[in-house]
mmCIF file of C-alpha atoms in Angstrom:
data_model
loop_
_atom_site.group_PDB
_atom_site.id
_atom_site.type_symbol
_atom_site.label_atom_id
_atom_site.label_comp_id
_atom_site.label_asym_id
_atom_site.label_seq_id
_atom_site.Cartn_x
_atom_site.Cartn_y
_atom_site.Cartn_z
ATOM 1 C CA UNK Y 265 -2.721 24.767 -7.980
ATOM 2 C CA UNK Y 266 -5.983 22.705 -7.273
ATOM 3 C CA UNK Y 267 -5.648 20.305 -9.668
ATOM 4 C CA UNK Y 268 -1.953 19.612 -8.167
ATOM 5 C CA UNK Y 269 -3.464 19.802 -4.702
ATOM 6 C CA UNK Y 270 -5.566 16.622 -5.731
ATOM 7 C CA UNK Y 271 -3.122 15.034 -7.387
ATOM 8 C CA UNK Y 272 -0.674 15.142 -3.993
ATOM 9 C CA UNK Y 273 -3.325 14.455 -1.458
ATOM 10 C CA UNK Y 274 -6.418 14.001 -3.120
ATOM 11 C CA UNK Y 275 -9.403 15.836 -3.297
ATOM 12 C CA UNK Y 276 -11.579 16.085 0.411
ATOM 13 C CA UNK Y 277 -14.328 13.973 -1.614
ATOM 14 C CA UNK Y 278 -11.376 11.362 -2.651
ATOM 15 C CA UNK Y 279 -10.284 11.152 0.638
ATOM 16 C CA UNK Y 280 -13.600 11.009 2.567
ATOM 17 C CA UNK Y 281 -14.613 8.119 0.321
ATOM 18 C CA UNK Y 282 -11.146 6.372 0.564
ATOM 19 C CA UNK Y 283 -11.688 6.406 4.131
ATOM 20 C CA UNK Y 284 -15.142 5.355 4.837
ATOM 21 C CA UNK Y 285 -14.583 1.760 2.508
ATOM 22 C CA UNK Y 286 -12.507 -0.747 4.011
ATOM 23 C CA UNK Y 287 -11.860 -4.806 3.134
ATOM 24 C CA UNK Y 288 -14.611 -6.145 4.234
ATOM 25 C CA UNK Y 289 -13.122 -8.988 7.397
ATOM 26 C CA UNK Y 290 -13.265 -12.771 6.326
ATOM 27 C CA UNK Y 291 -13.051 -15.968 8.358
ATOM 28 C CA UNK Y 292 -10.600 -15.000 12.073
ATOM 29 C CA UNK Y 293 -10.697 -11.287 11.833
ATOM 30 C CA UNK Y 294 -8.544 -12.129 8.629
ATOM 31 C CA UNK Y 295 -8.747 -8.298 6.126
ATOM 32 C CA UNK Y 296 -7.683 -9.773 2.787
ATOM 33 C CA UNK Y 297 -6.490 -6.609 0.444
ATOM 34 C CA UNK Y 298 -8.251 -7.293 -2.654
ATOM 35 C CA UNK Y 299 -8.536 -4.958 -5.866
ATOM 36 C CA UNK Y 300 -11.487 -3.498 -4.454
ATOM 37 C CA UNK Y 301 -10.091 -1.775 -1.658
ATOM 38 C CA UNK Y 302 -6.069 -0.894 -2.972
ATOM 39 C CA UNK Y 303 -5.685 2.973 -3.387
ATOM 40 C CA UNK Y 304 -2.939 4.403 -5.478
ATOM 41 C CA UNK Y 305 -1.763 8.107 -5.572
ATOM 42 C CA UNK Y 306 1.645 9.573 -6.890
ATOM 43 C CA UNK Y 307 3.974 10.490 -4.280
ATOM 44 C CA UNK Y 308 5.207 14.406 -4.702
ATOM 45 C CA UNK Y 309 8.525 12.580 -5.675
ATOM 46 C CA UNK Y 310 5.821 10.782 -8.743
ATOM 47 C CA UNK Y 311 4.495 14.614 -9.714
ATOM 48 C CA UNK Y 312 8.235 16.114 -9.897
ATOM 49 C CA UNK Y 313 9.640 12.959 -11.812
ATOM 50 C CA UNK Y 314 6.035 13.888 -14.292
ATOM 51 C CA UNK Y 315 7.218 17.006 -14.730
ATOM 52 C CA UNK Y 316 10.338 16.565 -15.762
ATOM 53 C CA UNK Y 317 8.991 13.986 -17.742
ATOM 54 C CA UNK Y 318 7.054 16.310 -19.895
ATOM 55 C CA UNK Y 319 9.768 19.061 -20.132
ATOM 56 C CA UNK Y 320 11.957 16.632 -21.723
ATOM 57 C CA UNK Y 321 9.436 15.232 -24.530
ATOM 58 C CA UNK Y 322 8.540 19.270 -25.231
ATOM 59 C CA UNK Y 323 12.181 19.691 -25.616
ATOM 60 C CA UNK Y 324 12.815 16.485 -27.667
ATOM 61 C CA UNK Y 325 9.594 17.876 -29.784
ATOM 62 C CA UNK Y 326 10.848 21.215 -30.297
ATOM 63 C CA UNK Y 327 14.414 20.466 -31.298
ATOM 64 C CA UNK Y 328 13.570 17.163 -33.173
ATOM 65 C CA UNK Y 329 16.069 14.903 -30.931
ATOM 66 C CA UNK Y 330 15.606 11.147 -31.457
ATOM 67 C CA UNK Y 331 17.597 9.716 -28.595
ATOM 68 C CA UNK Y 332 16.207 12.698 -26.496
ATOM 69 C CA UNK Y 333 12.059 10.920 -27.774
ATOM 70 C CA UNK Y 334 13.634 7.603 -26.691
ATOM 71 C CA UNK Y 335 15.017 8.420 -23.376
ATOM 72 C CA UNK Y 336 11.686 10.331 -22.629
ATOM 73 C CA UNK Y 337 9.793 7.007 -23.253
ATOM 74 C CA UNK Y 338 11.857 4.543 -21.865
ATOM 75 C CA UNK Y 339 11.575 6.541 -18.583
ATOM 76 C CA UNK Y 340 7.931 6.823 -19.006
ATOM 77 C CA UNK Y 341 8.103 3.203 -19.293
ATOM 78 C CA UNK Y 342 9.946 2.846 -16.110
ATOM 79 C CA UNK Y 343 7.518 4.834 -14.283
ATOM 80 C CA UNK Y 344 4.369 3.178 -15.475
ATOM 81 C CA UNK Y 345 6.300 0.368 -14.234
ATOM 82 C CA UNK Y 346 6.469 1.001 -11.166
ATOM 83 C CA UNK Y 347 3.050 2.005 -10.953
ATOM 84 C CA UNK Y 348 2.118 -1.926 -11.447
ATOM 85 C CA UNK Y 349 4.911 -2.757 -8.966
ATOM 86 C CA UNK Y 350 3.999 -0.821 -6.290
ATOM 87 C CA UNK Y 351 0.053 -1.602 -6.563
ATOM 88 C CA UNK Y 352 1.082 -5.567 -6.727
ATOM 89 C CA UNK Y 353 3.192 -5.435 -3.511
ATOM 90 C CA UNK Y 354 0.309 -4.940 -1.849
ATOM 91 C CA UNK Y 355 -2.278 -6.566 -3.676
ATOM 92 C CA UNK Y 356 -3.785 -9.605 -1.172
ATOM 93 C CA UNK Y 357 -2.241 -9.079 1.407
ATOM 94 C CA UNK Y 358 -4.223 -10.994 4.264
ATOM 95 C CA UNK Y 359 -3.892 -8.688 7.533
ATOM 96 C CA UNK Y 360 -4.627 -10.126 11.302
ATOM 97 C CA UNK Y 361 -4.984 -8.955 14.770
ATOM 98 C CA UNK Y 362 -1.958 -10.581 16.597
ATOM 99 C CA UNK Y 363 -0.602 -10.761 20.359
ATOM 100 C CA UNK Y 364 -0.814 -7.521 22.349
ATOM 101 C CA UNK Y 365 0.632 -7.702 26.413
ATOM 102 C CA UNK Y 366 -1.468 -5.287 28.734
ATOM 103 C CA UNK Y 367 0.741 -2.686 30.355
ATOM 104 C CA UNK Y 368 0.231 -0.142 32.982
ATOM 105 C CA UNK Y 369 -0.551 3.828 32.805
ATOM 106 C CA UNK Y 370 2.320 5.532 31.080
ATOM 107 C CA UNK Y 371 3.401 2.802 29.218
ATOM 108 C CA UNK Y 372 2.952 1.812 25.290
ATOM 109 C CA UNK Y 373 1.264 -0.748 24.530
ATOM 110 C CA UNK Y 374 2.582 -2.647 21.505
ATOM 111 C CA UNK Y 375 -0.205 -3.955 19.511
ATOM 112 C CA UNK Y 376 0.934 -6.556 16.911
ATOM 113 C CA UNK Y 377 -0.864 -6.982 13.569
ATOM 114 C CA UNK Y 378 -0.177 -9.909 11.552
ATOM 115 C CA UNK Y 379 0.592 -9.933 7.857
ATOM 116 C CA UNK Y 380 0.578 -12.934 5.761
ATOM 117 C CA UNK Y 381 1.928 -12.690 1.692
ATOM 118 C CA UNK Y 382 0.182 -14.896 -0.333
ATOM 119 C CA UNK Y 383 1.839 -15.525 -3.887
ATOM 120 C CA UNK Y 384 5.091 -16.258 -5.367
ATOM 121 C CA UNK Y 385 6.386 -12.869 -4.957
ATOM 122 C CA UNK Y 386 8.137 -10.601 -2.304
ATOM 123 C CA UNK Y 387 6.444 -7.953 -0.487
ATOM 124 C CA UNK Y 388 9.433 -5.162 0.237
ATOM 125 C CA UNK Y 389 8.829 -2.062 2.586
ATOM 126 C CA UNK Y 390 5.120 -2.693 3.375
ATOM 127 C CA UNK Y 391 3.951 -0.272 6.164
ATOM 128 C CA UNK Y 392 1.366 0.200 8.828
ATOM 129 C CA UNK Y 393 0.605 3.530 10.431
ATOM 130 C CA UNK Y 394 -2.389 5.011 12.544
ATOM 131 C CA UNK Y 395 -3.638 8.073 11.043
ATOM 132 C CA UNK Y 396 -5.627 9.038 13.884
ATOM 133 C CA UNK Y 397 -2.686 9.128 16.501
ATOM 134 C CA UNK Y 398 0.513 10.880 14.473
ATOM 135 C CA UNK Y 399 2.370 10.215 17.245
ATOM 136 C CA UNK Y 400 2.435 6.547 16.914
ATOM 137 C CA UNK Y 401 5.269 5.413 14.809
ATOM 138 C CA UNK Y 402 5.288 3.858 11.717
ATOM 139 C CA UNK Y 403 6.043 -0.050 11.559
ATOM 140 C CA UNK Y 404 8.187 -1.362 8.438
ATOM 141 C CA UNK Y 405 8.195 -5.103 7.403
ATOM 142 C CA UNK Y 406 9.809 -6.782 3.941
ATOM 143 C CA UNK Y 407 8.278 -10.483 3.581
ATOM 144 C CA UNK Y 408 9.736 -12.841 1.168
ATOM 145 C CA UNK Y 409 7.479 -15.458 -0.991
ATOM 146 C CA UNK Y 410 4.155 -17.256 0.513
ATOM 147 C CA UNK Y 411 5.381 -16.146 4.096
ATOM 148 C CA UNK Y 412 3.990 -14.430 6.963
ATOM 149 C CA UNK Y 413 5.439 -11.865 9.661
ATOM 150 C CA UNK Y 414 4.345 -9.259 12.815
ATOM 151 C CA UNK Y 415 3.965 -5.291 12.350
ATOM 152 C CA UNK Y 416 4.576 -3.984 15.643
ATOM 153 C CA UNK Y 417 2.672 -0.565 16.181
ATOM 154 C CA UNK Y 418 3.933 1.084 19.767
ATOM 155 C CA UNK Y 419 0.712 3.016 21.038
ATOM 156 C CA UNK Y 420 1.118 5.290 23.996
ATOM 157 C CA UNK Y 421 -1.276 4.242 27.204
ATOM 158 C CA UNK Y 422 -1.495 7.597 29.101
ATOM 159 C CA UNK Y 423 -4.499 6.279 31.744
ATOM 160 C CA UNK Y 424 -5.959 2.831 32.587
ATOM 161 C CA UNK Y 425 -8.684 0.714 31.331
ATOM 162 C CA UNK Y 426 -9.179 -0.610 28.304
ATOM 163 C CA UNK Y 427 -7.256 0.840 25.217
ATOM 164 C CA UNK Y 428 -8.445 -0.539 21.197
ATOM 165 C CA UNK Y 429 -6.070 -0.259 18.307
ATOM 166 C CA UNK Y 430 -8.251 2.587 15.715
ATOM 167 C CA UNK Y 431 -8.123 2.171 12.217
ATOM 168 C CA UNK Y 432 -4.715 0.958 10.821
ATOM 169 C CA UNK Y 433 -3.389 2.413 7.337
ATOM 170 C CA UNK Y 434 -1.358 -0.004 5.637
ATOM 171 C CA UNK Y 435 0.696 1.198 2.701
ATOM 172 C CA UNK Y 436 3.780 1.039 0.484
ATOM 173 C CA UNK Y 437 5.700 2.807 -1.702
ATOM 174 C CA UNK Y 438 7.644 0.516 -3.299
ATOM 175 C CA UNK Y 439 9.903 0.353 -5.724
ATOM 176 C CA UNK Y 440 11.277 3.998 -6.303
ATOM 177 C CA UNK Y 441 8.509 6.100 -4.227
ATOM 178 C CA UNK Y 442 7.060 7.251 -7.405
ATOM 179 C CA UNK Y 443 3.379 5.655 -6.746
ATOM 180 C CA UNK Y 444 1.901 4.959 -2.911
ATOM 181 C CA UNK Y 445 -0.515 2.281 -2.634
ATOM 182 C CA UNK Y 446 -2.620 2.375 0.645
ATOM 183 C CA UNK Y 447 -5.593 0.367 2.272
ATOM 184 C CA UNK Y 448 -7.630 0.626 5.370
ATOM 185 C CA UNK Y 449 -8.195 -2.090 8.048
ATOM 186 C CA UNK Y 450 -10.568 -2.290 11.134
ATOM 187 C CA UNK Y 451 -8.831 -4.862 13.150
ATOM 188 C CA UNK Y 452 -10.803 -5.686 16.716
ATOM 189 C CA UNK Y 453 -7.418 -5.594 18.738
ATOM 190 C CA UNK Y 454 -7.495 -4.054 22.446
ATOM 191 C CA UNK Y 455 -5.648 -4.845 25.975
ATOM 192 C CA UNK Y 456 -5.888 -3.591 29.466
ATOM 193 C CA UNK Y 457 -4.026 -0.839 30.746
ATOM 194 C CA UNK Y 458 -3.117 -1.465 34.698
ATOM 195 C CA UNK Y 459 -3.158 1.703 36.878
ATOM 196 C CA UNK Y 460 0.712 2.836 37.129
ATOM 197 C CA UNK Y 461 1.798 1.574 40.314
ATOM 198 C CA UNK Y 462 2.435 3.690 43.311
ATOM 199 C CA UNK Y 463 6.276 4.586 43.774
ATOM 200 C CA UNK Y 464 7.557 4.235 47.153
ATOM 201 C CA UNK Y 465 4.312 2.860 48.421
ATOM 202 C CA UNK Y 466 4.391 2.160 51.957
ATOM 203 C CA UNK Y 467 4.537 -2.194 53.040
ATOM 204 C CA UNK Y 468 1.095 -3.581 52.504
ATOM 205 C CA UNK Y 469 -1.035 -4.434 55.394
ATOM 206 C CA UNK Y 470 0.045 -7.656 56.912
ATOM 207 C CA UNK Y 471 -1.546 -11.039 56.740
ATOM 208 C CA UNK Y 472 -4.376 -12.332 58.589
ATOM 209 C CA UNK Y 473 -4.953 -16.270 59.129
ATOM 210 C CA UNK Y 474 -7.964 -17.736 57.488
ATOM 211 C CA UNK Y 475 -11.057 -18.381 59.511
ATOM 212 C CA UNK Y 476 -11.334 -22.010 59.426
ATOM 213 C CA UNK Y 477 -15.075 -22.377 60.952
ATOM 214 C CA UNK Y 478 -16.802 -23.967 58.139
ATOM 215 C CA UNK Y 479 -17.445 -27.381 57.935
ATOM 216 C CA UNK Y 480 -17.075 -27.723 54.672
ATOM 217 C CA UNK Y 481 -13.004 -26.687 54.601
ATOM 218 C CA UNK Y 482 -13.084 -28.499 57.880
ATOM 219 C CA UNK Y 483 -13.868 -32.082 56.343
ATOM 220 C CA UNK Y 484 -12.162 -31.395 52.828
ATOM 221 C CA UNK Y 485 -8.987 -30.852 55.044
ATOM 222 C CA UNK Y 486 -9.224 -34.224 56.658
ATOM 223 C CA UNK Y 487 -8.862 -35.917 53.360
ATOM 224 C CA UNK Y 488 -5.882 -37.789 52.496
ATOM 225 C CA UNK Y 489 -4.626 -38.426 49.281
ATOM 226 C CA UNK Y 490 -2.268 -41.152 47.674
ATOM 227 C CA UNK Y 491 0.709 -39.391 49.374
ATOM 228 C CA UNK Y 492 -0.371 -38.535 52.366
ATOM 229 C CA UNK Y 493 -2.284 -35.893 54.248
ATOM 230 C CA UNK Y 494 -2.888 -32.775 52.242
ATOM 231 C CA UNK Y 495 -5.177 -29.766 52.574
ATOM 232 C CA UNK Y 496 -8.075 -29.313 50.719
ATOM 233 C CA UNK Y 497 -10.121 -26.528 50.132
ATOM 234 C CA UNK Y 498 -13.107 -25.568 47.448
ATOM 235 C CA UNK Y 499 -11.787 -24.931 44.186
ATOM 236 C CA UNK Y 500 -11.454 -20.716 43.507
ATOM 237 C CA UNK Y 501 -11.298 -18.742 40.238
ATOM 238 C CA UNK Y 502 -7.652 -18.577 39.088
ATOM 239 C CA UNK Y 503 -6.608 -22.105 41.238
ATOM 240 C CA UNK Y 504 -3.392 -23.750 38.734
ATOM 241 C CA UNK Y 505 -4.587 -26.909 37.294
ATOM 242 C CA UNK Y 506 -2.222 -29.016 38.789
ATOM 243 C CA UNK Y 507 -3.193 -28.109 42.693
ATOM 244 C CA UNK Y 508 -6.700 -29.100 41.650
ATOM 245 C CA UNK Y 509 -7.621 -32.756 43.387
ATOM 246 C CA UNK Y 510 -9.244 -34.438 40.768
ATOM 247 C CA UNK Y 511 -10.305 -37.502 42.213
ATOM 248 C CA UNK Y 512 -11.750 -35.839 45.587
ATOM 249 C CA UNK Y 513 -13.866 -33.433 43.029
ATOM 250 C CA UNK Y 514 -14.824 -36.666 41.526
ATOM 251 C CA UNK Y 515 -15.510 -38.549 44.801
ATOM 252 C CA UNK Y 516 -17.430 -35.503 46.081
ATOM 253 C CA UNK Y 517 -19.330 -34.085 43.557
ATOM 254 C CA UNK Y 518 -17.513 -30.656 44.256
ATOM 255 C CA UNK Y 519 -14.612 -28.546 43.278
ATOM 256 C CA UNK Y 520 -11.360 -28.919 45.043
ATOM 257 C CA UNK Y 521 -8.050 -27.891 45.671
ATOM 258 C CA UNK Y 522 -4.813 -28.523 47.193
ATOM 259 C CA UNK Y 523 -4.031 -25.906 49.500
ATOM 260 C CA UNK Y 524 -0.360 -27.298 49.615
ATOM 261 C CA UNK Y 525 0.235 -25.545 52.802
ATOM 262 C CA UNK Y 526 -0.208 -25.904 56.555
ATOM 263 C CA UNK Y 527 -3.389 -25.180 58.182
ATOM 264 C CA UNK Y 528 -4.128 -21.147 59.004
ATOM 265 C CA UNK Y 529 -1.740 -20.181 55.921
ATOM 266 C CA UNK Y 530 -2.833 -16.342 56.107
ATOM 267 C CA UNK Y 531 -3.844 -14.437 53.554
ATOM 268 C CA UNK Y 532 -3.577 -10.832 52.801
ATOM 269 C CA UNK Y 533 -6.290 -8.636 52.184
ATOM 270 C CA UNK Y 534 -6.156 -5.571 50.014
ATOM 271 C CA UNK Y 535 -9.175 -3.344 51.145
ATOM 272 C CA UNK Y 536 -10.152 0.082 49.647
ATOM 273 C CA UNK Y 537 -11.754 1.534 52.383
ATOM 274 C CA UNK Y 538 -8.407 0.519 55.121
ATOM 275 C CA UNK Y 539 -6.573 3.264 53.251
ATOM 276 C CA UNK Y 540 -6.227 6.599 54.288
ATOM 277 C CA UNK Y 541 -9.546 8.497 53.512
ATOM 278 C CA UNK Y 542 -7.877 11.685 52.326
ATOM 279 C CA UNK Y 543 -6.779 9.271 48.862
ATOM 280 C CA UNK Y 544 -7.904 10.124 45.621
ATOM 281 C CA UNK Y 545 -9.913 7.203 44.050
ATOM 282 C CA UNK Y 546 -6.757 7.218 41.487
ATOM 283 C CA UNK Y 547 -4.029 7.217 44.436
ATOM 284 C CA UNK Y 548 -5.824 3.964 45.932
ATOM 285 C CA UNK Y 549 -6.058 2.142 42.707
ATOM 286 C CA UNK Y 550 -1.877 3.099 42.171
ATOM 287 C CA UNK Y 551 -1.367 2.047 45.939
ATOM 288 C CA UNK Y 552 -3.106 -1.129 45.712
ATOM 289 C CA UNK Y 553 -1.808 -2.191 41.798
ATOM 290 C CA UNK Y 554 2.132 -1.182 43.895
ATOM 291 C CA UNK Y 555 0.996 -4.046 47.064
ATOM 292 C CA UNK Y 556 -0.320 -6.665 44.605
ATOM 293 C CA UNK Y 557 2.765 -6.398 42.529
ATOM 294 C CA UNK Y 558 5.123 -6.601 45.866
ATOM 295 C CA UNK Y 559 2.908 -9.815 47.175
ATOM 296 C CA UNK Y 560 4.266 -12.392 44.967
ATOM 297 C CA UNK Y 561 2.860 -15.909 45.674
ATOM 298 C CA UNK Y 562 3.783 -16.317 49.739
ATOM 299 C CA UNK Y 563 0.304 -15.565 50.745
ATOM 300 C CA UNK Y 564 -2.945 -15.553 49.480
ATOM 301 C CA UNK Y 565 -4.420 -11.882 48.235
ATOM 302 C CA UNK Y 566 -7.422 -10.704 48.754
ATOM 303 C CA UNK Y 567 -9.025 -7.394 46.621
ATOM 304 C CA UNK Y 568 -11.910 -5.220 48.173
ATOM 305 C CA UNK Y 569 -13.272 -2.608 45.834
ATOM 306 C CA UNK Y 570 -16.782 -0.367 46.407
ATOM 307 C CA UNK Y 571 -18.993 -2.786 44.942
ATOM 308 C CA UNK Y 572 -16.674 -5.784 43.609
ATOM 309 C CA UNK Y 573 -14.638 -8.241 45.749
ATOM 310 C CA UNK Y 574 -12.381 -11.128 44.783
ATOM 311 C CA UNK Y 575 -11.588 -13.730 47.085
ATOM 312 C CA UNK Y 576 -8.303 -14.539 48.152
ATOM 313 C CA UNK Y 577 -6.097 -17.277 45.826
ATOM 314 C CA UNK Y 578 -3.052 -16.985 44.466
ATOM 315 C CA UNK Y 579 -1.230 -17.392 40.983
ATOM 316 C CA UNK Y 580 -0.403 -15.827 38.179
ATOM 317 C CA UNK Y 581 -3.991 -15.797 36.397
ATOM 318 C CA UNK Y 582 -5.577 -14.323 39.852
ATOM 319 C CA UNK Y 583 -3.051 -11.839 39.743
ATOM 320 C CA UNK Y 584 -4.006 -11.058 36.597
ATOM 321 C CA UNK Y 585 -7.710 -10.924 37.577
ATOM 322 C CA UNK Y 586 -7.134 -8.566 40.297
ATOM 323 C CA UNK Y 587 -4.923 -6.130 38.278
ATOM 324 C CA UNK Y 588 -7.943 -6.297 35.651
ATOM 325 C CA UNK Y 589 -10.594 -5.523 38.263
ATOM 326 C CA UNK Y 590 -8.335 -2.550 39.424
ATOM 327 C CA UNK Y 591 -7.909 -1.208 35.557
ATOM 328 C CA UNK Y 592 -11.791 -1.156 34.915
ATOM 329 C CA UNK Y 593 -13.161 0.087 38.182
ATOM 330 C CA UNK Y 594 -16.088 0.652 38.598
ATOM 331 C CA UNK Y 595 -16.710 -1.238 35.989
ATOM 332 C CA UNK Y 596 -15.911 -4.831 36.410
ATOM 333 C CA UNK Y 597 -13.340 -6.431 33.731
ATOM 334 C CA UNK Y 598 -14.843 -7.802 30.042
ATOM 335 C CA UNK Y 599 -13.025 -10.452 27.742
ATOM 336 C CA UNK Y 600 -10.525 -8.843 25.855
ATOM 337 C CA UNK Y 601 -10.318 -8.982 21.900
ATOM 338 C CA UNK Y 602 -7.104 -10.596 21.713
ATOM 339 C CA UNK Y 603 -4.689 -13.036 22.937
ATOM 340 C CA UNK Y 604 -2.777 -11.808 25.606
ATOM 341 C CA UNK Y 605 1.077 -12.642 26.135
ATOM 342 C CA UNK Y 606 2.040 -11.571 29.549
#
């Protein structure tokens, strides 16, 4: 019973040394499955076909039956076989971190790892799975010759900030199940998880106009440009490249922008402490994720949190900021290790 116990699922010491070794990462983040690092275990499909396997060569021994000695081998043949086959379908194999989109509490964020065949030969039913969430589905993928493709693993994002992809376990049992093949790999993939927002949050505060007192917006305003007057401002974190006035920066020494709008365009301001001081820190962060989603790009937003502020602009990438700063409060937001399709 023990020794069949290994065989299945290997003994604790197999296992614990299996999983502490993993391809060591190359040039990118790129795990290349070498020899070194492929694991190979029968399946219990492998043990039973074994079995049966040595029933028929004691009965082909014990009644002297030639075609029952060369059925016994030629089956034994096929299996060892298959052993080769299964170990070469994943034998280097270069794995990737790949796109991942953040998403807000609740949803699953789908964490894409990249898998590239390098030879002449196709790669059927290769697999990735996350041993240390079983609730994560398993991702499938067949490649043909010297080509490349995306395992998509859906991992569940039950609260915000930020969430990393754990070890992955790719693996195959190709051709017949008899044999699986396995290997570890530590990719450095993670995204931000937003806070969910709010349903049926009230309308956001309204807008208040700009206080237009300093100088320095006072005189970038009066430029004009080669098509007329426009408004300028000083350049701010998340501005689109093509409101930015390049030749007044250059002109001026200083960042600036178009504002593209008519003076005292008001901007909106979403403050933590103007909501309603009976709100769980949670219920603001859900509240104010709900009014920066509803904004769109009409007015300028603002974000007030204890201890972090971002001034108002407007865009896609300062939307992005804000939601970011409202994931990792208190904390304030870090890069994220990977590219990020929104």
């Amino acid at each position: 019973m023990a020794a069949r116990k290994g065989l299945l699922g290997g003994t604790p010491r197999l296992v614990r040394r299996a999983a502490s070794r993993r391809p060591a990462g190359g040039a990118g983040g790129v795990v290349l499955l070498d020899r070194r690092h492929l694991y190979i275990l029968p399946t219990p499909g492998g043990v039973g076909f074994a079995v049966v396997l040595a029933a028929m060569l004691m009965t082909s021994l014990n009644y002297n039956i030639s075609l029952g000695f060369a059925l016994t081998f030629m089956l034994a043949g096929i299996g060892m076989s298959c052993m080769w086959l299964a170990y070469r379908n994943l034998l280097d194999l270069a794995v990737a971190a790949g796109p991942v989109a953040a998403v807000h509490a609740g949803q699953d964020a789908t964490f894409h790892v990249r898998v590239d065949s390098r030879g002449d030969d196709a790669r059927i039913g290769i697999e990735a799975r996350v041993p240390a969430m079983p609730e994560v589905a398993a991702a499938t993928l067949t490649l043909d010759a010297n080509a490349s493709g995306m395992l998509a693993l859906r991992v569940p994002a039950p609260r915000r900030g930020r969430l990393e992809l754990p070890r992955v376990t790719i693996a195959s049992r190709f051709p017949f199940g008899l044999f699986q093949v396995w290997s570890h790999a530590d990719l450095e993939l993670s995204t931000v998880v937003y806070p969910a927002p709010e349903p049926g949050a009230p309308p956001p505060p309204p807008a208040h106009r700009p206080d237009h007192g300093d100088g320095a917006h006072a005189a970038a305003s009066a430029a004009r440009s080669e098509g007329g007057i426009d408004q300028l401002r000083r350049y701010r974190s998340g501005d689109p490249l093509h409101r930015i006035a390049w030749k007044h920066s250059a002109r001026t020494g200083r960042w600036l922008s178009r504002a593209g709008d008519p003076p005292g365009q008001p901007a909106r301001w979403l403050d933590w402490h103007a909501l309603p001081a009976g709100m769980e820190p949670e219920a603001r962060l859900s509240r104010l994720c709900a009014w920066l989603l509803a904004a769109g790009d009409e007015v300028e937003i603002g974000l007030r949190l204890p201890g972090m502020e971002l001034a108002p602009a407007r865009g896609a990438s300062h939307r992005r900021a804000c939601l970011e700063a409202l994931a990792m409060w208190p904390q304030r937001p870090g890069p994220v290790r990977a590219a990020q399709h929104a």
